């Protein structure tokens, strides 16, 4: 029975591992993860239970310098997130020096007065003595409630986080139903998974200028899946899934040349993106997925209010 909630903002520069950590703690793929910065665009809630406490993590877009309207939106989301949480967890790279972005975020934390912990991530990349000097640098800069070295990749150190974050819990109504791991509608997760595969498969600047719109997302019962067709000896054959979801997705990019690259030779790139995305969407939905994809050009959509609205970045 849930009696308390703790709302924690996960903040930090792009690519430090905020989404990886959120996914690990919630045990579900609620946020997409790629080796490229600025992957997460929206604020995403990752939810998990710790004893009688509902822990709500806000995975935020990386805090960076805004250069486009989309960038401005992303920075705004971070500022808003810190304003109304029980605590903030600043995630940093394992570097014994404080960058401008970390400075700005520490400034922001101290001004808002929100309790904060520091998570030094990616310690799998460094030695123990290096960890100590990072702790030293940050503890001199700000009085964090705690400084926790972790690896979101190996899971090292992560197990102590729920216990620690629970201290910030407040009594109050349960905000998410039991078992729910995110506030993201399934349709948005499908779009984000496709965008993740684009970021992974296609090189250079192209993916940052892409958006994905889901135009169809409907479930149907596969033919021959009901009891009558369970087979004479009762054995059900074929896939374990008993539902099929049809997903139509349009990938928008900014230039005709980008469209060519995304589609690839004889459609090979789009096929690869589609099949990787389909596998992940199937896993998330627990259903068989038929995914159809299209690529369209929409110039400069990152600076267009109308397009930002279509893709869900402005209400
Ligand atoms: P975000 O932008 O802060 O959300 O960062 P992501 O979670 O998308 O991760 C960015 C990249 O760092 C991905 O390639 C991750 O696989 C990688 N990464 C995340 N955590 C770790 C870690 O603990 N160790 C290592 N070596 N890589 C990590
Ligand atoms: Mg992210």
Tab-separated table of C-alpha atoms and ligand atoms in Angstrom:
chain	number	residue	atom	x	y	z
A	1	UNK	CA	0.000	0.000	0.000
A	2	UNK	CA	1.420	3.330	-1.057
A	3	UNK	CA	1.239	6.065	1.560
A	4	UNK	CA	4.031	8.416	0.543
A	5	UNK	CA	5.514	9.857	-2.617
A	6	UNK	CA	8.926	11.247	-3.428
A	7	UNK	CA	9.250	13.351	-6.563
A	8	UNK	CA	12.861	13.607	-7.680
A	9	UNK	CA	14.178	15.628	-10.627
A	10	UNK	CA	17.098	13.989	-12.399
A	11	UNK	CA	19.123	16.802	-13.894
A	12	UNK	CA	22.469	17.171	-15.608
A	13	UNK	CA	24.165	17.996	-18.866
A	14	UNK	CA	23.258	15.966	-21.959
A	15	UNK	CA	24.688	12.450	-22.147
A	16	UNK	CA	25.647	11.927	-18.494
A	17	UNK	CA	23.291	8.948	-18.208
A	18	UNK	CA	20.090	10.408	-16.740
A	19	UNK	CA	17.829	8.267	-18.907
A	20	UNK	CA	19.915	5.120	-18.394
A	21	UNK	CA	19.619	5.614	-14.640
A	22	UNK	CA	15.881	6.291	-14.823
A	23	UNK	CA	15.312	3.134	-16.851
A	24	UNK	CA	17.431	1.055	-14.487
A	25	UNK	CA	15.568	2.261	-11.393
A	26	UNK	CA	12.109	1.852	-12.895
A	27	UNK	CA	13.025	-1.485	-14.463
A	28	UNK	CA	11.380	-0.486	-17.728
A	29	UNK	CA	12.408	1.371	-20.822
A	30	UNK	CA	10.597	4.625	-20.112
A	31	UNK	CA	13.197	6.872	-21.689
A	32	UNK	CA	15.295	6.343	-24.758
A	33	UNK	CA	19.063	6.125	-24.470
A	34	UNK	CA	21.630	6.803	-27.148
A	35	UNK	CA	25.292	7.743	-27.298
A	36	UNK	CA	24.296	11.158	-28.692
A	37	UNK	CA	23.539	14.221	-26.596
A	38	UNK	CA	20.098	15.791	-26.462
A	39	UNK	CA	18.241	12.559	-26.915
A	40	UNK	CA	15.565	13.227	-24.320
A	41	UNK	CA	13.361	16.149	-25.339
A	42	UNK	CA	10.494	16.037	-22.896
A	43	UNK	CA	10.191	15.634	-19.191
A	44	UNK	CA	9.467	11.957	-18.533
A	45	UNK	CA	8.239	10.457	-15.311
A	46	UNK	CA	9.747	7.130	-14.305
A	47	UNK	CA	7.819	5.499	-11.474
A	48	UNK	CA	8.697	2.665	-9.099
A	49	UNK	CA	7.691	1.533	-5.637
A	50	UNK	CA	10.086	1.363	-2.703
A	51	UNK	CA	8.300	-0.133	0.292
A	52	UNK	CA	5.302	2.057	0.999
A	53	UNK	CA	6.734	4.920	-1.034
A	54	UNK	CA	5.987	5.722	-4.628
A	55	UNK	CA	9.170	7.078	-6.125
A	56	UNK	CA	8.663	9.390	-9.083
A	57	UNK	CA	11.721	10.311	-11.105
A	58	UNK	CA	11.599	13.170	-13.561
A	59	UNK	CA	14.030	12.421	-16.333
A	60	UNK	CA	14.707	15.779	-17.917
A	61	UNK	CA	16.289	16.868	-21.167
A	62	UNK	CA	19.970	17.693	-20.756
A	63	UNK	CA	20.619	21.259	-19.680
A	64	UNK	CA	22.455	23.006	-22.475
A	65	UNK	CA	22.620	26.251	-24.377
A	66	UNK	CA	19.442	26.717	-26.410
A	67	UNK	CA	20.003	27.438	-30.058
A	68	UNK	CA	16.599	26.642	-31.521
A	69	UNK	CA	13.032	26.929	-30.357
A	70	UNK	CA	13.160	23.222	-29.526
A	71	UNK	CA	16.321	23.855	-27.504
A	72	UNK	CA	14.624	26.692	-25.632
A	73	UNK	CA	11.726	24.418	-24.835
A	74	UNK	CA	14.072	21.752	-23.473
A	75	UNK	CA	15.905	24.164	-21.185
A	76	UNK	CA	12.560	25.502	-19.939
A	77	UNK	CA	11.498	21.987	-19.004
A	78	UNK	CA	14.567	21.572	-16.771
A	79	UNK	CA	13.957	24.842	-14.948
A	80	UNK	CA	10.315	24.003	-14.353
A	81	UNK	CA	11.209	20.512	-13.135
A	82	UNK	CA	13.450	21.747	-10.360
A	83	UNK	CA	10.773	24.167	-9.182
A	84	UNK	CA	8.257	21.601	-7.978
A	85	UNK	CA	10.003	18.499	-6.689
A	86	UNK	CA	10.926	17.121	-3.277
A	87	UNK	CA	14.593	16.838	-4.227
A	88	UNK	CA	16.953	17.102	-7.164
A	89	UNK	CA	19.603	14.610	-8.186
A	90	UNK	CA	22.376	16.218	-10.173
A	91	UNK	CA	24.065	13.643	-12.393
A	92	UNK	CA	27.615	14.362	-13.543
A	93	UNK	CA	30.395	12.800	-15.572
A	94	UNK	CA	33.264	11.269	-13.564
A	95	UNK	CA	35.489	14.306	-14.023
A	96	UNK	CA	37.283	16.145	-11.217
A	97	UNK	CA	36.277	19.562	-12.482
A	98	UNK	CA	33.002	21.442	-12.540
A	99	UNK	CA	31.825	22.535	-15.984
A	100	UNK	CA	29.737	25.595	-16.835
A	101	UNK	CA	26.578	23.542	-17.142
A	102	UNK	CA	27.114	21.985	-13.719
A	103	UNK	CA	27.821	25.452	-12.297
A	104	UNK	CA	24.543	26.732	-13.731
A	105	UNK	CA	22.617	23.808	-12.343
A	106	UNK	CA	24.192	24.090	-8.882
A	107	UNK	CA	23.336	27.795	-8.965
A	108	UNK	CA	19.791	26.888	-9.886
A	109	UNK	CA	19.523	24.323	-7.101
A	110	UNK	CA	20.853	26.666	-4.463
A	111	UNK	CA	18.547	29.493	-5.542
A	112	UNK	CA	15.454	27.275	-5.510
A	113	UNK	CA	16.411	25.838	-2.115
A	114	UNK	CA	15.491	22.309	-3.156
A	115	UNK	CA	17.438	19.555	-1.324
A	116	UNK	CA	19.956	17.968	-3.647
A	117	UNK	CA	22.172	14.954	-3.966
A	118	UNK	CA	25.016	14.477	-6.398
A	119	UNK	CA	25.291	11.327	-8.494
A	120	UNK	CA	28.680	10.737	-10.066
A	121	UNK	CA	27.882	8.372	-12.912
A	122	UNK	CA	30.014	6.162	-15.182
A	123	UNK	CA	32.467	5.161	-12.440
A	124	UNK	CA	33.081	2.014	-14.483
A	125	UNK	CA	35.298	4.293	-16.578
A	126	UNK	CA	37.600	5.441	-13.765
A	127	UNK	CA	39.702	4.265	-10.812
A	128	UNK	CA	38.657	4.525	-7.166
A	129	UNK	CA	41.235	7.210	-6.322
A	130	UNK	CA	39.868	9.314	-9.175
A	131	UNK	CA	36.382	8.973	-7.691
A	132	UNK	CA	37.688	10.415	-4.445
A	133	UNK	CA	39.061	13.535	-6.088
A	134	UNK	CA	35.732	14.126	-7.873
A	135	UNK	CA	33.898	13.849	-4.557
A	136	UNK	CA	36.377	16.298	-3.107
A	137	UNK	CA	35.866	18.895	-5.845
A	138	UNK	CA	32.077	18.789	-5.649
A	139	UNK	CA	31.813	18.690	-1.863
A	140	UNK	CA	33.872	21.871	-1.680
A	141	UNK	CA	31.595	23.591	-4.189
A	142	UNK	CA	28.203	22.811	-2.645
A	143	UNK	CA	26.797	21.060	0.391
A	144	UNK	CA	24.957	18.209	-1.282
A	145	UNK	CA	22.964	16.011	1.100
A	146	UNK	CA	24.883	13.056	-0.296
A	147	UNK	CA	27.386	12.253	-3.019
A	148	UNK	CA	26.923	8.842	-4.604
A	149	UNK	CA	29.283	7.325	-7.166
A	150	UNK	CA	27.435	4.898	-9.446
A	151	UNK	CA	27.533	3.161	-12.769
A	152	UNK	CA	24.163	3.103	-14.491
A	153	UNK	CA	25.774	0.740	-16.958
A	154	UNK	CA	26.865	-1.991	-14.527
A	155	UNK	CA	24.370	-1.088	-11.791
A	156	UNK	CA	27.205	-0.508	-9.349
A	157	UNK	CA	26.117	1.734	-6.452
A	158	UNK	CA	22.625	2.214	-7.851
A	159	UNK	CA	20.977	-0.051	-5.268
A	160	UNK	CA	21.514	2.514	-2.493
A	161	UNK	CA	19.604	5.241	-4.333
A	162	UNK	CA	15.992	4.235	-3.541
A	163	UNK	CA	16.768	4.123	0.205
A	164	UNK	CA	18.460	7.484	0.027
A	165	UNK	CA	15.809	9.198	-2.071
A	166	UNK	CA	13.038	7.850	0.120
A	167	UNK	CA	14.095	10.307	2.800
A	168	UNK	CA	12.567	13.076	0.692
A	169	UNK	CA	9.176	11.387	0.524
A	170	UNK	CA	6.112	13.232	1.723
A	171	UNK	CA	2.806	11.853	2.809
A	172	UNK	CA	0.146	12.228	0.211
A	173	UNK	CA	-2.078	10.498	-2.279
A	174	UNK	CA	-0.664	7.937	-4.661
A	175	UNK	CA	-0.094	9.730	-7.949
A	176	UNK	CA	0.295	6.753	-10.286
A	177	UNK	CA	-1.559	3.412	-10.232
A	178	UNK	CA	0.388	0.373	-8.968
A	179	UNK	CA	2.621	-1.157	-11.594
A	180	UNK	CA	2.621	1.881	-13.842
A	181	UNK	CA	6.189	2.843	-14.737
A	182	UNK	CA	5.705	6.036	-16.707
A	183	UNK	CA	3.336	8.849	-17.591
A	184	UNK	CA	4.294	8.636	-21.231
A	185	UNK	CA	1.427	7.452	-23.397
A	186	UNK	CA	2.292	4.286	-25.303
A	187	UNK	CA	1.962	6.131	-28.571
A	188	UNK	CA	4.656	8.602	-27.518
A	189	UNK	CA	6.943	5.812	-26.394
A	190	UNK	CA	6.559	4.186	-29.813
A	191	UNK	CA	7.500	7.486	-31.478
A	192	UNK	CA	10.458	7.913	-29.148
A	193	UNK	CA	11.720	4.387	-29.779
A	194	UNK	CA	11.705	5.073	-33.525
A	195	UNK	CA	13.589	8.301	-32.909
A	196	UNK	CA	16.103	6.379	-30.795
A	197	UNK	CA	16.802	3.955	-33.638
A	198	UNK	CA	17.244	6.884	-36.006
A	199	UNK	CA	19.776	8.424	-33.637
A	200	UNK	CA	21.608	5.121	-33.397
A	201	UNK	CA	21.548	4.166	-37.078
A	202	UNK	CA	21.990	7.459	-38.876
A	203	UNK	CA	25.153	9.474	-38.529
A	204	UNK	CA	25.867	13.115	-38.009
A	205	UNK	CA	23.472	15.993	-37.553
A	206	UNK	CA	20.472	14.508	-39.340
A	207	UNK	CA	18.736	12.812	-36.408
A	208	UNK	CA	18.627	16.000	-34.346
A	209	UNK	CA	16.463	17.529	-37.041
A	210	UNK	CA	14.008	14.670	-37.057
A	211	UNK	CA	10.638	14.191	-35.430
A	212	UNK	CA	8.346	11.202	-35.493
A	213	UNK	CA	4.587	11.349	-35.748
A	214	UNK	CA	2.465	8.267	-35.142
A	215	UNK	CA	-0.564	8.394	-37.427
A	216	UNK	CA	-1.986	5.004	-36.553
A	217	UNK	CA	-1.791	3.000	-33.339
A	218	UNK	CA	-4.475	0.375	-33.126
A	219	UNK	CA	-4.788	-3.007	-31.570
A	220	UNK	CA	-6.467	-6.026	-33.110
A	221	UNK	CA	-6.844	-9.664	-32.173
A	222	UNK	CA	-4.862	-11.850	-34.533
A	223	UNK	CA	-6.831	-14.278	-36.674
A	224	UNK	CA	-7.032	-17.732	-35.182
A	225	UNK	CA	-5.907	-16.705	-31.738
A	226	UNK	CA	-9.098	-17.416	-29.794
A	227	UNK	CA	-9.826	-20.639	-27.952
A	228	UNK	CA	-11.455	-22.344	-30.937
A	229	UNK	CA	-8.110	-22.260	-32.664
A	230	UNK	CA	-6.034	-23.334	-29.735
A	231	UNK	CA	-5.230	-26.541	-31.565
A	232	UNK	CA	-6.647	-30.020	-31.107
A	233	UNK	CA	-4.443	-30.923	-28.199
A	234	UNK	CA	-4.837	-27.503	-26.656
A	235	UNK	CA	-1.352	-26.387	-27.571
A	236	UNK	CA	-1.173	-22.855	-28.847
A	237	UNK	CA	1.380	-22.458	-31.545
A	238	UNK	CA	3.065	-19.459	-33.029
A	239	UNK	CA	4.008	-16.271	-31.231
A	240	UNK	CA	3.405	-15.885	-27.489
A	241	UNK	CA	1.642	-12.610	-28.123
A	242	UNK	CA	-2.131	-12.598	-28.316
A	243	UNK	CA	-2.561	-9.107	-29.684
A	244	UNK	CA	-1.319	-7.307	-32.747
A	245	UNK	CA	-0.716	-3.593	-32.835
A	246	UNK	CA	-0.606	-1.757	-36.134
A	247	UNK	CA	1.640	1.266	-36.011
A	248	UNK	CA	2.046	3.785	-38.816
A	249	UNK	CA	4.797	6.316	-38.334
A	250	UNK	CA	5.997	9.287	-40.330
A	251	UNK	CA	9.544	10.467	-39.836
A	252	UNK	CA	9.991	14.166	-40.559
A	253	UNK	CA	13.377	15.526	-41.494
A	254	UNK	CA	14.602	18.950	-42.543
A	255	UNK	CA	16.123	18.359	-45.994
A	256	UNK	CA	15.513	16.213	-49.078
A	257	UNK	CA	19.103	14.976	-48.833
A	258	UNK	CA	18.424	13.819	-45.284
A	259	UNK	CA	15.385	11.943	-46.488
A	260	UNK	CA	17.577	10.028	-48.917
A	261	UNK	CA	19.993	9.053	-46.174
A	262	UNK	CA	17.254	7.942	-43.802
A	263	UNK	CA	15.652	5.774	-46.476
A	264	UNK	CA	19.005	4.417	-47.640
A	265	UNK	CA	19.905	2.357	-50.662
A	266	UNK	CA	16.812	0.471	-51.795
A	267	UNK	CA	15.193	1.385	-48.505
A	268	UNK	CA	17.772	-0.582	-46.519
A	269	UNK	CA	18.343	2.019	-43.796
A	270	UNK	CA	14.651	2.591	-43.165
A	271	UNK	CA	14.163	-1.156	-43.026
A	272	UNK	CA	16.885	-1.487	-40.414
A	273	UNK	CA	15.492	1.368	-38.308
A	274	UNK	CA	12.009	-0.086	-38.611
A	275	UNK	CA	12.947	-3.588	-37.588
A	276	UNK	CA	15.006	-2.469	-34.561
A	277	UNK	CA	12.163	-0.174	-33.487
A	278	UNK	CA	9.566	-2.878	-33.974
A	279	UNK	CA	11.447	-5.285	-31.695
A	280	UNK	CA	11.621	-2.700	-28.903
A	281	UNK	CA	8.001	-1.624	-29.250
A	282	UNK	CA	6.954	-5.282	-29.132
A	283	UNK	CA	8.911	-5.781	-25.931
A	284	UNK	CA	7.449	-2.674	-24.335
A	285	UNK	CA	3.869	-3.405	-25.374
A	286	UNK	CA	4.014	-7.166	-24.909
A	287	UNK	CA	2.294	-7.546	-28.255
A	288	UNK	CA	3.166	-8.265	-31.830
A	289	UNK	CA	3.683	-5.094	-33.819
A	290	UNK	CA	3.273	-4.325	-37.488
A	291	UNK	CA	5.188	-1.152	-38.129
A	292	UNK	CA	4.980	0.874	-41.331
A	293	UNK	CA	7.164	3.927	-41.792
A	294	UNK	CA	7.278	6.907	-44.118
A	295	UNK	CA	9.798	9.722	-44.448
A	296	UNK	CA	8.778	13.298	-45.230
A	297	UNK	CA	10.607	16.594	-45.453
A	298	UNK	CA	9.470	19.533	-43.356
A	299	UNK	CA	11.987	22.347	-43.496
A	300	UNK	CA	13.078	24.120	-40.339
A	301	UNK	CA	10.386	22.548	-38.180
A	302	UNK	CA	12.493	23.092	-35.077
A	303	UNK	CA	11.747	26.804	-35.378
A	304	UNK	CA	8.095	26.449	-36.302
A	305	UNK	CA	5.481	26.747	-33.606
A	306	UNK	CA	2.945	24.780	-35.632
A	307	UNK	CA	5.267	21.812	-36.102
A	308	UNK	CA	6.391	21.871	-32.485
A	309	UNK	CA	2.750	21.541	-31.569
A	310	UNK	CA	2.177	18.619	-33.927
A	311	UNK	CA	5.098	16.733	-32.417
A	312	UNK	CA	3.917	17.374	-28.872
A	313	UNK	CA	6.635	19.795	-27.749
A	314	UNK	CA	4.179	22.636	-27.053
A	315	UNK	CA	0.726	22.279	-25.611
B	1	LIG	P1	21.206	11.377	-20.829
B	1	LIG	O1	21.378	12.280	-22.015
B	1	LIG	O2	21.771	12.024	-19.595
B	1	LIG	O3	19.805	10.885	-20.642
B	1	LIG	O4	22.166	10.112	-21.098
B	1	LIG	P2	21.771	8.649	-21.602
B	1	LIG	O5	21.121	7.878	-20.519
B	1	LIG	O6	21.047	8.765	-22.911
B	1	LIG	O7	23.223	8.018	-21.806
B	1	LIG	C1	24.163	8.620	-22.670
B	1	LIG	C2	25.234	7.597	-23.036
B	1	LIG	O8	26.022	7.266	-21.891
B	1	LIG	C3	24.679	6.285	-23.560
B	1	LIG	O9	25.501	5.833	-24.598
B	1	LIG	C4	24.762	5.380	-22.360
B	1	LIG	O10	24.859	4.018	-22.718
B	1	LIG	C5	26.032	5.864	-21.688
B	1	LIG	N1	26.053	5.601	-20.238
B	1	LIG	C6	25.061	5.855	-19.342
B	1	LIG	N2	25.434	5.488	-18.099
B	1	LIG	C7	26.677	4.962	-18.209
B	1	LIG	C8	27.614	4.389	-17.246
B	1	LIG	O11	27.381	4.267	-16.050
B	1	LIG	N3	28.832	3.991	-17.741
B	1	LIG	C9	29.152	4.106	-19.061
B	1	LIG	N4	30.357	3.682	-19.441
B	1	LIG	N5	28.295	4.619	-19.977
B	1	LIG	C10	27.079	5.046	-19.559
B	2	LIG	MG1	18.083	11.394	-21.650
